[in-house]
Coordinates of C-alpha atoms in Angstrom, one line a residue:
E3 CA 17.5 -4.5 -2.4
I4 CA 19.0 -2.8 -5.5
E5 CA 19.3 1.4 -6.1
Y6 CA 20.0 3.6 -8.9
K7 CA 20.4 7.3 -8.3
R8 CA 21.2 9.7 -10.2
Q9 CA 20.7 13.9 -10.2
V10 CA 21.5 16.3 -12.9
R11 CA 23.2 19.6 -11.8
D12 CA 21.1 21.3 -8.0
F13 CA 17.4 21.0 -9.8
F14 CA 16.9 17.4 -10.9
S15 CA 17.9 13.8 -9.0
T16 CA 15.5 10.6 -9.1
S17 CA 16.1 7.3 -7.7
L18 CA 14.9 3.8 -8.4
Q19 CA 14.6 0.7 -5.6
V20 CA 13.5 -2.5 -6.4
G21 CA 13.7 -4.9 -3.5
F22 CA 12.9 -8.6 -3.5
S23 CA 12.4 -10.8 -0.4
K24 CA 10.6 -13.8 1.1
T25 CA 9.6 -14.1 4.9
T26 CA 8.3 -17.3 6.3
G27 CA 7.6 -18.9 9.9
E28 CA 6.0 -20.5 11.6
R29 CA 2.6 -18.3 12.2
S30 CA 2.9 -14.3 11.6
D31 CA 0.8 -14.2 14.4
P32 CA 2.5 -15.9 17.8
E33 CA -0.8 -16.6 19.5
D34 CA -2.0 -18.7 16.1
I35 CA 1.0 -21.0 17.2
L36 CA -0.9 -22.5 20.4
K37 CA -4.3 -22.7 18.5
G38 CA -5.5 -26.4 18.1
I39 CA -1.7 -27.2 19.1
G40 CA -2.9 -30.5 20.7
G41 CA -4.4 -31.9 17.8
R42 CA -1.3 -31.3 15.6
S43 CA 1.5 -33.5 14.7
A44 CA 4.3 -32.8 15.4
Q45 CA 5.5 -31.9 11.7
Q46 CA 2.6 -30.0 11.5
I47 CA 3.3 -27.8 14.6
Y48 CA 6.6 -27.1 13.2
Q49 CA 5.8 -25.9 9.4
E50 CA 6.9 -23.2 7.8
H51 CA 4.5 -20.8 5.9
I52 CA 4.0 -17.8 4.3
F53 CA 4.0 -14.0 6.8
D54 CA 0.7 -12.2 6.2
W55 CA 3.2 -9.2 5.3
D56 CA 5.4 -11.0 3.2
K57 CA 6.2 -8.6 -0.1
P58 CA 7.9 -10.8 -2.4
W59 CA 8.7 -7.3 -4.8
Q60 CA 8.6 -4.0 -4.0
V61 CA 9.3 -0.8 -6.3
V62 CA 9.3 2.6 -5.7
L63 CA 10.4 5.5 -7.9
K64 CA 10.8 9.0 -6.7
T65 CA 12.1 12.5 -8.0
V66 CA 12.6 15.4 -7.0
L67 CA 12.7 18.7 -9.3
L68 CA 13.9 22.3 -7.4
S69 CA 14.0 25.9 -8.6
K70 CA 16.1 28.3 -6.3
D71 CA 17.3 31.7 -8.1
E72 CA 17.8 30.6 -10.7
K73 CA 14.2 30.4 -13.5
L74 CA 14.0 27.0 -15.3
K75 CA 12.1 27.2 -18.6
L76 CA 9.8 24.1 -19.3
F77 CA 8.9 24.1 -23.3
G78 CA 10.2 27.6 -23.6
W79 CA 8.4 28.8 -20.6
K80 CA 10.3 30.8 -18.0
L81 CA 9.2 29.0 -14.4
P82 CA 9.2 31.1 -11.3
P83 CA 11.8 30.9 -8.6
Q84 CA 12.2 29.2 -4.9
W85 CA 9.7 26.1 -5.1
D86 CA 10.3 21.9 -5.6
L87 CA 8.2 19.2 -6.4
D88 CA 8.8 15.7 -5.6
I89 CA 6.7 13.1 -7.3
T90 CA 6.7 9.3 -6.1
F91 CA 5.5 6.4 -7.7
W92 CA 5.5 2.9 -5.6
A93 CA 4.2 -0.2 -6.7
Q94 CA 4.5 -3.6 -4.8
P95 CA 2.5 -6.9 -4.7
G96 CA -1.6 -7.0 -2.3
K97 CA -2.6 -9.0 0.6
R98 CA -1.7 -12.7 1.0
Y99 CA -4.3 -14.6 1.4
T100 CA -5.5 -18.2 1.7
P101 CA -7.6 -19.4 -0.4
Y102 CA -11.1 -21.4 0.3
K103 CA -13.8 -23.4 -2.1
Q104 CA -17.3 -23.7 -0.9
T105 CA -18.9 -27.2 -0.6
I106 CA -22.7 -28.2 -0.5
S107 CA -24.0 -30.9 1.4
P108 CA -26.7 -33.0 0.1
E109 CA -29.0 -31.0 2.5
G110 CA -28.3 -27.9 0.9
E111 CA -26.1 -27.1 3.6
A112 CA -22.6 -24.2 2.1
S113 CA -19.3 -25.0 4.5
Y114 CA -15.8 -23.4 3.3
I115 CA -13.2 -25.4 3.0
Q116 CA -9.4 -24.4 2.6
A117 CA -8.4 -24.6 -0.6
G118 CA -4.4 -23.8 -0.4
D119 CA -1.6 -23.4 1.8
I120 CA -1.8 -20.7 3.8
N121 CA -1.1 -17.5 2.7
S122 CA 0.1 -19.4 -0.7
K123 CA -2.2 -16.7 -2.9
I124 CA -1.6 -12.9 -3.6
G125 CA -4.8 -10.5 -4.0
R126 CA -4.8 -7.4 -6.4
Y127 CA -1.2 -5.6 -6.2
W128 CA -1.0 -2.5 -4.5
S129 CA -0.2 0.7 -5.8
G130 CA 0.1 4.9 -5.5
L131 CA 1.1 8.5 -6.9
D132 CA 2.1 11.0 -4.2
L133 CA 2.6 14.4 -4.9
G134 CA 4.4 16.7 -3.0
F135 CA 4.8 20.6 -4.1
R136 CA 5.9 23.4 -1.7
K137 CA 6.5 27.5 -3.0
H138 CA 8.9 29.6 -0.8
F139 CA 8.0 33.2 -0.3
F140 CA 11.3 35.0 1.4
W141 CA 10.5 38.2 3.7
K142 CA 13.3 39.3 6.3
S143 CA 14.6 36.3 8.0
I144 CA 11.1 34.8 7.6
Q145 CA 10.5 32.3 5.1
Y146 CA 6.7 31.4 3.9
S147 CA 5.5 28.1 2.5
L148 CA 2.2 27.5 0.5
I149 CA 2.4 23.2 0.5
L150 CA 0.6 21.1 -1.5
E151 CA 0.6 17.1 -0.9
V152 CA -1.6 14.3 -2.6
T153 CA -1.5 11.4 -2.1
N154 CA -2.8 8.2 -3.7
L155 CA -3.4 10.8 -6.7
F156 CA -4.6 8.4 -8.9
D157 CA -7.0 6.7 -6.3
H158 CA -6.4 3.3 -6.6
K159 CA -8.0 0.7 -4.4
N160 CA -5.4 -1.0 -2.8
V161 CA -7.8 -4.0 -1.0
V162 CA -6.4 -4.9 2.3
I163 CA -9.6 -7.6 3.3
I164 CA -9.7 -10.7 0.5
N165 CA -13.2 -12.6 -0.3
P166 CA -10.6 -15.8 -0.1
L167 CA -13.0 -17.2 -2.6
T168 CA -12.8 -15.0 -5.0
G169 CA -8.9 -13.5 -4.3
D170 CA -10.4 -9.9 -4.7
A171 CA -12.1 -7.5 -2.4
Y172 CA -15.7 -8.1 -1.0
K173 CA -18.2 -6.7 -3.9
K174 CA -22.2 -6.1 -3.2
G175 CA -23.9 -9.9 -4.2
D176 CA -20.5 -11.7 -3.3
V177 CA -20.7 -15.0 -1.2
I178 CA -19.4 -14.4 2.3
P179 CA -17.3 -17.3 3.8
S180 CA -17.9 -17.9 7.4
S181 CA -17.2 -19.9 10.2
D182 CA -17.5 -19.8 14.4
S183 CA -14.6 -22.1 14.7
D184 CA -11.9 -21.0 11.5
P185 CA -10.4 -17.7 12.4
N186 CA -8.9 -17.0 8.8
L187 CA -12.8 -16.8 8.0
P188 CA -15.4 -14.2 9.3
D189 CA -17.3 -14.8 12.4
E190 CA -21.0 -16.3 11.7
N191 CA -22.4 -13.8 13.5
L192 CA -21.4 -11.1 11.5
K193 CA -24.2 -8.1 10.6
T194 CA -22.7 -5.7 8.5
P195 CA -21.7 -7.1 5.0
L196 CA -17.8 -6.7 4.0
W197 CA -19.2 -4.7 1.2
S198 CA -19.9 -2.4 3.2
D199 CA -16.5 -1.6 5.3
P200 CA -14.2 1.0 4.1
S201 CA -11.0 0.0 5.5
R202 CA -11.3 -3.4 3.1
Y203 CA -8.2 -0.7 1.0
L204 CA -6.2 1.1 2.1
A205 CA -6.6 5.5 2.1
P206 CA -8.1 6.5 -1.3
R207 CA -6.6 9.6 -2.4
N208 CA -6.0 12.6 0.0
I209 CA -5.1 16.3 -0.1
K210 CA -3.9 18.8 2.0
V211 CA -3.2 22.4 1.4
G212 CA -0.9 23.9 4.0
I213 CA 1.5 26.9 4.8
S214 CA 4.9 26.5 6.7
I215 CA 6.7 29.8 8.4
N216 CA 10.1 29.1 9.1
W217 CA 12.6 31.8 11.2

């Protein structure tokens, strides 16, 4: 992990964090080690795989602006005092997944078989831009602050549930690979189409407005 920080006087600071990692082991979920253990050879039992939460790289860029007693100028305009603004951009690889492919039998029945190593593929990258703004007011010994917080400003679609046939989120009309014996695939008795599941993405744009009082 590498981090760079820079501060200009008391009103501006920025930092950049870049991380690289690889996380491997027997199974992401300890319970998966016991599934089918009797039918696996010793080499298969102790074979390492990439974990579900492996993130080869991560980037976080954060900037903070502070306006205290002195009035800052922007393009020649004086800005009001007593406020702070933080802007955070982050990005990282998408969710790990195991690729599958569809096969059709001579009888026309579809089946789905693993087409690569466990968690060998990565979905679309995740990213977000978050803002936090606070304007402060003072009365005697009490501080009032108006707060505005925005997460995922550009409403980036960060995919959590991946279609292993396409490597992307489930879209209307997609083939849904299913199985009653393969834990990596959706259950065959699934009634709601996965493209109707809102949890297939991380949280969308979120805006919060509030007031805080300190004394």
